[in-house]
Amino acid sequence: MIKAVRGTRDLLPPDTALWNFVERKVREVFARYNYQEIRTPVFESTELFSRGVGEETDIVSKEMFTWEDKARAASEKTQSLTLRPENTAGVVRAYIEHELGRSGLLQKLYYIGPQFRRERPQKGRYRQFFQIGAEVIGPQTAGSELPMRDAEALDMLTSLMDAVGLKGWTLYLNSVGCQECRPRYNQALREALAGVKDKLCSDCQRRAETNPLRVLDCKVPEDQDIINALPKIAEYLDEGCRTHFAEVCAILDTLGVPYQVNPRMVRGLDYYTRTTFEFTHGELGAQSAMLGGGRYDGLSEQIGGPKAPGIGFAIGEDRLVLALQAQQTEAAEPLPAFVMPLGKGTNRHAMKLARELRSAGIAVDVSDESFRLKKSFETAEKLGAKYAVIVGENEVAADAFNVKDLKSGEQKTIARAELAAFLAG
Ligand code: AMP
């Protein structure tokens, strides 16, 4: 048997109803904040990610699906391509390529789509997974650098959580500073780590040398006391970063958006500057991060574009759906009616009635005249239909149909003209 590849999975009904519900709410809520959809390709040149996401990150150094795409004609070049591991770099590439900044307006863009990382699969962690993300990017003159934009993105996320009815999330917030002040913090960390490094886990000993910020992500219990005692980034932020972060917090306080400042949250991508954030959810177990994001004021320049500060986030849709399932959110709608032709030659009439009902906006399915009534009723039950509508010769002649409520067992004869309204009610 050929099976789905490790780390990929099929999303099947009825679960897909919940995915659709989430995506519908995303489109509704994001539109209220004036975001519009962008769709970028699922593969890009490898260079976009090595420059945009960063060579040193786990994603680029070990998790990408990359291949050499051979030239097939003299006009083509052999090039290295990669399945996108995240979508921010693609959106910023599109922003640069189409000169979206020329309008002078902020671009508020969102996407929904698959991303690919060769990670060790486990619950909540897949090699093909879905992200719902949004980016606000634009020239500085459009206000793309303002703390308001950060607060608005977070405000929108909490509105989305309310719209899908998710409870029990926590928003963690931090500032990772900018190109000026982060190196000073890195240096302080390096110095502090030099004294205690030997007492930390082997991963941390390596990180202390290569990328000291990553030590703050360590989950090894024995390391925690030492890490908590390391210098905090807040003490190293320069004036601009400090006031920016204070303003983000002040707006969130005014809006009543609850958050916790977590000085250890530095996130795994190199492009972040200033605000970073994560929403976690208790039901997700080891993979508790439901979404993450932050500001990336230098990303556009890093990949060859103009200065275009921005802020964005990506929700792990798989994890959001898992969290909703854990709190028993149901999105599958029952089928309103099952139309049951009865007797030879009645299929045509059943199809005609079904067509009328469907054009009136009612979802129906149709049985077959060769089925005995018992089999049709059993099918209706398996489908979870609310009503059975019997289309026999007598009904066709009378232009009125026998309708049975499959829960209560109650039966009624309803004229064709009134049927749609009855089923909709
Ligand atoms: P990142 O792009 O790494 O900041 O991740 C943003 C969000 O995407 C995370 O908070 C997760 O919810 C989700 N995510 C990242 N990697 C995976 C994965 N391998 N499988 C499922 N979800 C993921």
GROMACS .gro file of C-alpha atoms and ligand atoms in nm:
model
  448
    1MET     CA    1   0.000   0.000   0.000
    2ILE     CA    2   0.129   0.346  -0.084
    3LYS     CA    3   0.095   0.570   0.219
    4ALA     CA    4   0.126   0.942   0.280
    5VAL     CA    5   0.491   1.036   0.329
    6ARG     CA    6   0.623   1.060   0.688
    7GLY     CA    7   0.541   1.396   0.839
    8THR     CA    8   0.258   1.466   0.593
    9ARG     CA    9  -0.107   1.383   0.653
   10ASP     CA   10  -0.448   1.381   0.494
   11LEU     CA   11  -0.704   1.617   0.638
   12LEU     CA   12  -1.035   1.437   0.614
   13PRO     CA   13  -1.399   1.524   0.671
   14PRO     CA   14  -1.548   1.594   0.921
   15ASP     CA   15  -1.222   1.757   1.048
   16THR     CA   16  -1.195   1.971   0.736
   17ALA     CA   17  -1.516   2.149   0.844
   18LEU     CA   18  -1.320   2.289   1.138
   19TRP     CA   19  -1.036   2.399   0.907
   20ASN     CA   20  -1.290   2.573   0.686
   21PHE     CA   21  -1.452   2.736   0.987
   22VAL     CA   22  -1.114   2.872   1.104
   23GLU     CA   23  -1.027   3.001   0.757
   24ARG     CA   24  -1.369   3.165   0.720
   25LYS     CA   25  -1.324   3.346   1.052
   26VAL     CA   26  -0.969   3.449   0.953
   27ARG     CA   27  -1.098   3.606   0.631
   28GLU     CA   28  -1.381   3.784   0.816
   29VAL     CA   29  -1.169   3.918   1.102
   30PHE     CA   30  -0.864   4.014   0.892
   31ALA     CA   31  -1.088   4.199   0.644
   32ARG     CA   32  -1.220   4.408   0.932
   33TYR     CA   33  -0.862   4.521   0.994
   34ASN     CA   34  -0.824   4.598   0.623
   35TYR     CA   35  -0.591   4.313   0.536
   36GLN     CA   36  -0.598   4.164   0.187
   37GLU     CA   37  -0.489   3.822   0.070
   38ILE     CA   38  -0.158   3.751  -0.101
   39ARG     CA   39  -0.063   3.412  -0.253
   40THR     CA   40   0.303   3.348  -0.321
   41PRO     CA   41   0.454   3.034  -0.480
   42VAL     CA   42   0.521   2.729  -0.263
   43PHE     CA   43   0.878   2.715  -0.389
   44GLU     CA   44   1.131   2.992  -0.424
   45SER     CA   45   1.501   3.024  -0.488
   46THR     CA   46   1.699   2.881  -0.198
   47GLU     CA   47   1.888   3.208  -0.167
   48LEU     CA   48   1.572   3.388  -0.054
   49PHE     CA   49   1.560   3.176   0.261
   50SER     CA   50   1.933   3.160   0.328
   51ARG     CA   51   1.948   3.541   0.310
   52GLY     CA   52   1.605   3.616   0.452
   53VAL     CA   53   1.563   3.358   0.728
   54GLY     CA   54   1.934   3.327   0.806
   55GLU     CA   55   2.202   3.062   0.746
   56GLU     CA   56   2.247   3.006   1.118
   57THR     CA   57   1.886   2.917   1.192
   58ASP     CA   58   1.768   2.556   1.242
   59ILE     CA   59   1.531   2.604   0.950
   60VAL     CA   60   1.797   2.692   0.695
   61SER     CA   61   2.078   2.482   0.835
   62LYS     CA   62   1.889   2.154   0.855
   63GLU     CA   63   1.517   2.162   0.781
   64MET     CA   64   1.467   2.277   0.424
   65PHE     CA   65   1.352   2.065   0.130
   66THR     CA   66   1.599   2.184  -0.131
   67TRP     CA   67   1.683   2.048  -0.476
   68GLU     CA   68   1.884   2.135  -0.782
   69ASP     CA   69   1.644   2.223  -1.061
   70LYS     CA   70   1.819   2.131  -1.384
   71ALA     CA   71   1.816   2.363  -1.683
   72ARG     CA   72   1.593   2.220  -1.958
   73ALA     CA   73   1.674   2.469  -2.229
   74ALA     CA   74   1.964   2.692  -2.322
   75SER     CA   75   1.763   2.989  -2.197
   76GLU     CA   76   1.736   2.838  -1.848
   77LYS     CA   77   1.987   2.810  -1.566
   78THR     CA   78   2.025   2.524  -1.324
   79GLN     CA   79   1.921   2.666  -0.991
   80SER     CA   80   1.874   2.567  -0.632
   81LEU     CA   81   1.508   2.573  -0.527
   82THR     CA   82   1.343   2.522  -0.190
   83LEU     CA   83   0.991   2.444  -0.071
   84ARG     CA   84   0.903   2.742   0.142
   85PRO     CA   85   0.963   2.674   0.514
   86GLU     CA   86   0.778   2.996   0.605
   87ASN     CA   87   0.601   3.269   0.413
   88THR     CA   88   0.735   3.602   0.539
   89ALA     CA   89   1.042   3.594   0.313
   90GLY     CA   90   0.816   3.519   0.011
   91VAL     CA   91   0.582   3.807   0.094
   92VAL     CA   92   0.871   4.051   0.136
   93ARG     CA   93   1.020   3.927  -0.192
   94ALA     CA   94   0.685   3.994  -0.363
   95TYR     CA   95   0.669   4.338  -0.197
   96ILE     CA   96   1.008   4.423  -0.344
   97GLU     CA   97   0.950   4.261  -0.685
   98HIS     CA   98   0.617   4.438  -0.745
   99GLU     CA   99   0.730   4.763  -0.583
  100LEU     CA  100   0.430   4.758  -0.354
  101GLY     CA  101   0.584   5.039  -0.149
  102ARG     CA  102   0.544   5.285  -0.435
  103SER     CA  103   0.185   5.362  -0.341
  104GLY     CA  104   0.321   5.515  -0.021
  105LEU     CA  105   0.061   5.314   0.169
  106LEU     CA  106   0.108   5.042   0.423
  107GLN     CA  107   0.061   4.698   0.274
  108LYS     CA  108  -0.153   4.481   0.501
  109LEU     CA  109  -0.134   4.132   0.359
  110TYR     CA  110  -0.237   3.788   0.478
  111TYR     CA  111  -0.188   3.434   0.352
  112ILE     CA  112  -0.312   3.085   0.427
  113GLY     CA  113  -0.109   2.794   0.296
  114PRO     CA  114   0.124   2.497   0.339
  115GLN     CA  115   0.484   2.531   0.459
  116PHE     CA  116   0.752   2.261   0.460
  117ARG     CA  117   1.021   2.176   0.716
  118ARG     CA  118   1.210   1.854   0.759
  119GLU     CA  119   1.155   1.830   1.134
  120ARG     CA  120   1.113   1.518   1.348
  121PRO     CA  121   0.740   1.449   1.318
  122GLN     CA  122   0.526   1.427   1.631
  123LYS     CA  123   0.184   1.547   1.742
  124GLY     CA  124   0.153   1.909   1.636
  125ARG     CA  125   0.474   1.895   1.434
  126TYR     CA  126   0.463   1.795   1.069
  127ARG     CA  127   0.682   1.823   0.763
  128GLN     CA  128   0.397   1.980   0.567
  129PHE     CA  129   0.196   2.207   0.792
  130PHE     CA  130  -0.029   2.507   0.737
  131GLN     CA  131   0.026   2.861   0.842
  132ILE     CA  132  -0.213   3.152   0.851
  133GLY     CA  133  -0.001   3.462   0.851
  134ALA     CA  134  -0.019   3.836   0.811
  135GLU     CA  135   0.236   4.104   0.735
  136VAL     CA  136   0.220   4.483   0.760
  137ILE     CA  137   0.500   4.634   0.559
  138GLY     CA  138   0.567   4.966   0.391
  139PRO     CA  139   0.785   5.272   0.368
  140GLN     CA  140   0.866   5.446   0.695
  141THR     CA  141   0.663   5.747   0.581
  142ALA     CA  142   0.354   5.524   0.589
  143GLY     CA  143   0.408   5.458   0.959
  144SER     CA  144   0.530   5.102   0.919
  145GLU     CA  145   0.768   5.139   1.211
  146LEU     CA  146   0.514   5.268   1.461
  147PRO     CA  147   0.435   5.071   1.778
  148MET     CA  148   0.066   5.106   1.686
  149ARG     CA  149   0.114   4.857   1.405
  150ASP     CA  150   0.255   4.597   1.644
  151ALA     CA  151  -0.033   4.653   1.883
  152GLU     CA  152  -0.288   4.635   1.601
  153ALA     CA  153  -0.155   4.296   1.485
  154LEU     CA  154  -0.184   4.163   1.840
  155ASP     CA  155  -0.529   4.315   1.882
  156MET     CA  156  -0.636   4.143   1.558
  157LEU     CA  157  -0.505   3.809   1.684
  158THR     CA  158  -0.706   3.832   2.004
  159SER     CA  159  -1.016   3.922   1.797
  160LEU     CA  160  -0.953   3.608   1.592
  161MET     CA  161  -0.925   3.396   1.906
  162ASP     CA  162  -1.261   3.538   2.020
  163ALA     CA  163  -1.417   3.479   1.677
  164VAL     CA  164  -1.319   3.111   1.671
  165GLY     CA  165  -1.406   3.078   2.041
  166LEU     CA  166  -1.063   2.963   2.159
  167LYS     CA  167  -0.997   2.999   2.531
  168GLY     CA  168  -0.689   2.930   2.742
  169TRP     CA  169  -0.418   3.098   2.534
  170THR     CA  170  -0.134   3.313   2.670
  171LEU     CA  171   0.037   3.593   2.480
  172TYR     CA  172   0.409   3.629   2.559
  173LEU     CA  173   0.576   3.949   2.452
  174ASN     CA  174   0.934   4.068   2.437
  175SER     CA  175   1.165   4.305   2.255
  176VAL     CA  176   1.485   4.169   2.101
  177GLY     CA  177   1.624   4.514   2.024
  178CYS     CA  178   1.779   4.624   1.696
  179GLN     CA  179   2.105   4.594   1.502
  180GLU     CA  180   2.257   4.853   1.736
  181CYS     CA  181   2.168   4.723   2.078
  182ARG     CA  182   2.139   4.347   2.024
  183PRO     CA  183   2.513   4.298   1.963
  184ARG     CA  184   2.580   4.462   2.300
  185TYR     CA  185   2.337   4.219   2.464
  186ASN     CA  186   2.494   3.927   2.278
  187GLN     CA  187   2.831   4.032   2.410
  188ALA     CA  188   2.701   4.057   2.767
  189LEU     CA  189   2.544   3.712   2.733
  190ARG     CA  190   2.866   3.567   2.596
  191GLU     CA  191   3.059   3.708   2.891
  192ALA     CA  192   2.807   3.587   3.148
  193LEU     CA  193   2.795   3.244   2.983
  194ALA     CA  194   3.172   3.208   2.985
  195GLY     CA  195   3.161   3.166   3.363
  196VAL     CA  196   2.872   2.916   3.381
  197LYS     CA  197   2.883   2.738   3.048
  198ASP     CA  198   3.037   2.419   3.187
  199LYS     CA  199   2.733   2.363   3.409
  200LEU     CA  200   2.489   2.375   3.113
  201CYS     CA  201   2.372   2.102   2.873
  202SER     CA  202   2.587   2.019   2.571
  203ASP     CA  203   2.351   2.205   2.331
  204CYS     CA  204   2.385   2.520   2.540
  205GLN     CA  205   2.763   2.487   2.553
  206ARG     CA  206   2.763   2.491   2.173
  207ARG     CA  207   2.508   2.772   2.150
  208ALA     CA  208   2.707   2.981   2.398
  209GLU     CA  209   2.976   2.995   2.131
  210THR     CA  210   2.775   3.012   1.808
  211ASN     CA  211   2.455   3.197   1.895
  212PRO     CA  212   2.422   3.284   2.266
  213LEU     CA  213   2.064   3.413   2.227
  214ARG     CA  214   1.953   3.053   2.155
  215VAL     CA  215   2.059   2.951   2.507
  216LEU     CA  216   1.749   3.135   2.628
  217ASP     CA  217   1.530   2.879   2.440
  218CYS     CA  218   1.675   2.585   2.636
  219LYS     CA  219   1.410   2.362   2.795
  220VAL     CA  220   1.643   2.135   2.999
  221PRO     CA  221   1.514   2.162   3.362
  222GLU     CA  222   1.859   2.155   3.525
  223ASP     CA  223   1.970   2.458   3.319
  224GLN     CA  224   1.682   2.685   3.410
  225ASP     CA  225   1.813   2.849   3.728
  226ILE     CA  226   2.138   2.944   3.558
  227ILE     CA  227   1.961   3.079   3.250
  228ASN     CA  228   1.712   3.279   3.455
  229ALA     CA  229   2.005   3.451   3.625
  230LEU     CA  230   2.163   3.562   3.294
  231PRO     CA  231   2.143   3.931   3.195
  232LYS     CA  232   1.801   4.036   3.058
  233ILE     CA  233   1.769   4.195   2.716
  234ALA     CA  234   1.549   4.474   2.855
  235GLU     CA  235   1.854   4.612   3.037
  236TYR     CA  236   2.042   4.648   2.708
  237LEU     CA  237   1.776   4.803   2.482
  238ASP     CA  238   1.871   5.143   2.348
  239GLU     CA  239   1.645   5.443   2.398
  240GLY     CA  240   1.457   5.396   2.069
  241CYS     CA  241   1.385   5.027   2.129
  242ARG     CA  242   1.287   5.086   2.490
  243THR     CA  243   1.032   5.357   2.413
  244HIS     CA  244   0.897   5.156   2.117
  245PHE     CA  245   0.835   4.855   2.340
  246ALA     CA  246   0.685   5.069   2.618
  247GLU     CA  247   0.441   5.220   2.368
  248VAL     CA  248   0.336   4.876   2.234
  249CYS     CA  249   0.265   4.768   2.592
  250ALA     CA  250   0.079   5.091   2.671
  251ILE     CA  251  -0.154   5.051   2.370
  252LEU     CA  252  -0.222   4.687   2.459
  253ASP     CA  253  -0.304   4.797   2.815
  254THR     CA  254  -0.548   5.057   2.681
  255LEU     CA  255  -0.712   4.801   2.452
  256GLY     CA  256  -0.735   4.547   2.735
  257VAL     CA  257  -0.526   4.288   2.550
  258PRO     CA  258  -0.374   4.059   2.815
  259TYR     CA  259  -0.003   3.970   2.777
  260GLN     CA  260   0.299   3.861   2.977
  261VAL     CA  261   0.644   4.003   2.913
  262ASN     CA  262   0.884   3.710   2.875
  263PRO     CA  263   1.245   3.830   2.857
  264ARG     CA  264   1.359   3.484   2.743
  265MET     CA  265   1.144   3.474   2.431
  266VAL     CA  266   1.382   3.547   2.143
  267ARG     CA  267   1.233   3.319   1.873
  268GLY     CA  268   1.412   3.112   1.613
  269LEU     CA  269   1.440   3.338   1.308
  270ASP     CA  270   1.722   3.583   1.253
  271TYR     CA  271   1.519   3.860   1.097
  272TYR     CA  272   1.335   3.977   1.408
  273THR     CA  273   1.396   4.323   1.551
  274ARG     CA  274   1.224   4.489   1.847
  275THR     CA  275   0.884   4.332   1.922
  276THR     CA  276   0.858   3.953   1.925
  277PHE     CA  277   0.564   3.751   2.050
  278GLU     CA  278   0.419   3.407   2.079
  279PHE     CA  279   0.078   3.270   2.175
  280THR     CA  280   0.091   2.937   2.355
  281HIS     CA  281  -0.192   2.703   2.440
  282GLY     CA  282  -0.199   2.460   2.732
  283GLU     CA  283  -0.370   2.181   2.536
  284LEU     CA  284  -0.087   2.152   2.285
  285GLY     CA  285   0.157   1.963   2.510
  286ALA     CA  286   0.523   1.972   2.404
  287GLN     CA  287   0.450   2.176   2.091
  288SER     CA  288   0.275   2.450   2.287
  289ALA     CA  289   0.357   2.741   2.053
  290MET     CA  290   0.039   2.812   1.858
  291LEU     CA  291   0.164   3.118   1.675
  292GLY     CA  292   0.462   3.344   1.664
  293GLY     CA  293   0.568   3.669   1.513
  294GLY     CA  294   0.751   3.992   1.541
  295ARG     CA  295   0.895   4.296   1.377
  296TYR     CA  296   1.150   4.271   1.096
  297ASP     CA  297   1.264   4.622   1.018
  298GLY     CA  298   1.575   4.516   0.823
  299LEU     CA  299   1.444   4.217   0.627
  300SER     CA  300   1.364   4.394   0.301
  301GLU     CA  301   1.714   4.541   0.281
  302GLN     CA  302   1.864   4.206   0.374
  303ILE     CA  303   1.716   4.052   0.060
  304GLY     CA  304   1.803   4.342  -0.166
  305GLY     CA  305   1.500   4.570  -0.133
  306PRO     CA  306   1.440   4.924  -0.012
  307LYS     CA  307   1.402   5.009   0.354
  308ALA     CA  308   1.060   4.874   0.443
  309PRO     CA  309   0.998   4.807   0.812
  310GLY     CA  310   0.732   4.552   0.890
  311ILE     CA  311   0.568   4.330   1.145
  312GLY     CA  312   0.395   3.998   1.102
  313PHE     CA  313   0.301   3.667   1.250
  314ALA     CA  314   0.227   3.309   1.151
  315ILE     CA  315  -0.034   3.094   1.318
  316GLY     CA  316   0.024   2.719   1.305
  317GLU     CA  317  -0.317   2.625   1.167
  318ASP     CA  318  -0.266   2.256   1.253
  319ARG     CA  319  -0.208   2.356   1.615
  320LEU     CA  320  -0.495   2.606   1.628
  321VAL     CA  321  -0.727   2.329   1.502
  322LEU     CA  322  -0.583   2.083   1.760
  323ALA     CA  323  -0.650   2.335   2.038
  324LEU     CA  324  -1.007   2.387   1.914
  325GLN     CA  325  -1.063   2.012   1.897
  326ALA     CA  326  -0.931   1.975   2.253
  327GLN     CA  327  -1.208   2.206   2.370
  328GLN     CA  328  -1.462   2.017   2.161
  329THR     CA  329  -1.536   2.283   1.901
  330GLU     CA  330  -1.771   2.140   1.638
  331ALA     CA  331  -1.801   2.298   1.298
  332ALA     CA  332  -1.959   2.025   1.086
  333GLU     CA  333  -2.312   2.126   0.983
  334PRO     CA  334  -2.579   1.853   0.964
  335LEU     CA  335  -2.714   1.778   0.617
  336PRO     CA  336  -3.061   1.940   0.605
  337ALA     CA  337  -3.228   1.685   0.377
  338PHE     CA  338  -3.188   1.350   0.203
  339VAL     CA  339  -3.411   1.319  -0.103
  340MET     CA  340  -3.529   0.959  -0.150
  341PRO     CA  341  -3.670   0.854  -0.489
  342LEU     CA  342  -3.906   0.558  -0.448
  343GLY     CA  343  -3.998   0.333  -0.742
  344LYS     CA  344  -3.888   0.299  -1.099
  345GLY     CA  345  -3.854   0.622  -1.297
  346THR     CA  346  -3.847   0.851  -0.991
  347ASN     CA  347  -3.474   0.938  -0.998
  348ARG     CA  348  -3.539   1.213  -1.253
  349HIS     CA  349  -3.805   1.373  -1.032
  350ALA     CA  350  -3.583   1.346  -0.725
  351MET     CA  351  -3.298   1.512  -0.914
  352LYS     CA  352  -3.528   1.793  -1.023
  353LEU     CA  353  -3.649   1.853  -0.669
  354ALA     CA  354  -3.291   1.838  -0.536
  355ARG     CA  355  -3.185   2.095  -0.794
  356GLU     CA  356  -3.465   2.331  -0.688
  357LEU     CA  357  -3.374   2.294  -0.321
  358ARG     CA  358  -3.004   2.344  -0.389
  359SER     CA  359  -3.068   2.660  -0.588
  360ALA     CA  360  -3.272   2.783  -0.292
  361GLY     CA  361  -2.948   2.743  -0.090
  362ILE     CA  362  -3.029   2.417   0.087
  363ALA     CA  363  -2.770   2.140   0.098
  364VAL     CA  364  -2.925   1.806   0.002
  365ASP     CA  365  -2.809   1.467  -0.109
  366VAL     CA  366  -3.003   1.215  -0.318
  367SER     CA  367  -3.063   0.841  -0.280
  368ASP     CA  368  -3.142   0.604  -0.569
  369GLU     CA  369  -3.472   0.455  -0.687
  370SER     CA  370  -3.321   0.104  -0.673
  371PHE     CA  371  -3.274   0.133  -0.294
  372ARG     CA  372  -3.546  -0.009  -0.073
  373LEU     CA  373  -3.698   0.253   0.157
  374LYS     CA  374  -3.521   0.088   0.454
  375LYS     CA  375  -3.181   0.125   0.292
  376SER     CA  376  -3.252   0.488   0.203
  377PHE     CA  377  -3.349   0.562   0.565
  378GLU     CA  378  -3.036   0.392   0.692
  379THR     CA  379  -2.824   0.599   0.454
  380ALA     CA  380  -3.001   0.918   0.564
  381GLU     CA  381  -2.915   0.833   0.924
  382LYS     CA  382  -2.549   0.762   0.846
  383LEU     CA  383  -2.526   1.093   0.664
  384GLY     CA  384  -2.673   1.267   0.969
  385ALA     CA  385  -2.956   1.418   0.762
  386LYS     CA  386  -3.225   1.615   0.945
  387TYR     CA  387  -3.511   1.532   0.710
  388ALA     CA  388  -3.592   1.259   0.460
  389VAL     CA  389  -3.797   1.375   0.159
  390ILE     CA  390  -3.973   1.092  -0.022
  391VAL     CA  391  -4.027   1.126  -0.396
  392GLY     CA  392  -4.266   0.849  -0.507
  393GLU     CA  393  -4.509   0.846  -0.800
  394ASN     CA  394  -4.798   0.973  -0.586
  395GLU     CA  395  -4.590   1.263  -0.454
  396VAL     CA  396  -4.485   1.360  -0.804
  397ALA     CA  397  -4.846   1.353  -0.921
  398ALA     CA  398  -4.962   1.561  -0.623
  399ASP     CA  399  -4.660   1.795  -0.635
  400ALA     CA  400  -4.635   1.755  -0.257
  401PHE     CA  401  -4.386   1.543  -0.069
  402ASN     CA  402  -4.376   1.326   0.236
  403VAL     CA  403  -4.117   1.476   0.472
  404LYS     CA  404  -3.994   1.288   0.780
  405ASP     CA  405  -3.808   1.448   1.070
  406LEU     CA  406  -3.543   1.182   1.132
  407LYS     CA  407  -3.498   1.270   1.497
  408SER     CA  408  -3.858   1.293   1.615
  409GLY     CA  409  -4.001   1.056   1.353
  410GLU     CA  410  -4.278   1.309   1.278
  411GLN     CA  411  -4.410   1.305   0.918
  412LYS     CA  412  -4.579   1.577   0.715
  413THR     CA  413  -4.687   1.633   0.355
  414ILE     CA  414  -4.547   1.957   0.220
  415ALA     CA  415  -4.623   2.122  -0.115
  416ARG     CA  416  -4.329   2.172  -0.352
  417ALA     CA  417  -4.363   2.552  -0.329
  418GLU     CA  418  -4.327   2.547   0.051
  419LEU     CA  419  -4.061   2.279   0.082
  420ALA     CA  420  -3.745   2.494   0.068
  421ALA     CA  421  -3.879   2.734   0.332
  422PHE     CA  422  -3.978   2.441   0.554
  423LEU     CA  423  -3.635   2.276   0.532
  424ALA     CA  424  -3.454   2.606   0.586
  425GLY     CA  425  -3.663   2.680   0.897
  426AMP     P1  426   0.764   2.994   1.302
  426AMP     O1  427   0.745   3.019   1.153
  426AMP     O2  428   0.872   2.893   1.331
  426AMP     O3  429   0.770   3.118   1.381
  426AMP     O4  430   0.631   2.918   1.348
  426AMP     C1  431   0.507   2.982   1.362
  426AMP     C2  432   0.405   2.878   1.404
  426AMP     O5  433   0.395   2.778   1.302
  426AMP     C3  434   0.445   2.800   1.529
  426AMP     O6  435   0.403   2.869   1.644
  426AMP     C4  436   0.368   2.672   1.510
  426AMP     O7  437   0.234   2.687   1.555
  426AMP     C5  438   0.367   2.653   1.359
  426AMP     N1  439   0.468   2.553   1.318
  426AMP     C6  440   0.600   2.573   1.298
  426AMP     N2  441   0.660   2.458   1.259
  426AMP     C7  442   0.563   2.364   1.254
  426AMP     C8  443   0.559   2.225   1.220
  426AMP     N3  444   0.668   2.159   1.181
  426AMP     N4  445   0.440   2.160   1.226
  426AMP     C9  446   0.328   2.225   1.266
  426AMP     N5  447   0.326   2.355   1.297
  426AMP    C10  448   0.440   2.424   1.293
   0.00000   0.00000   0.00000
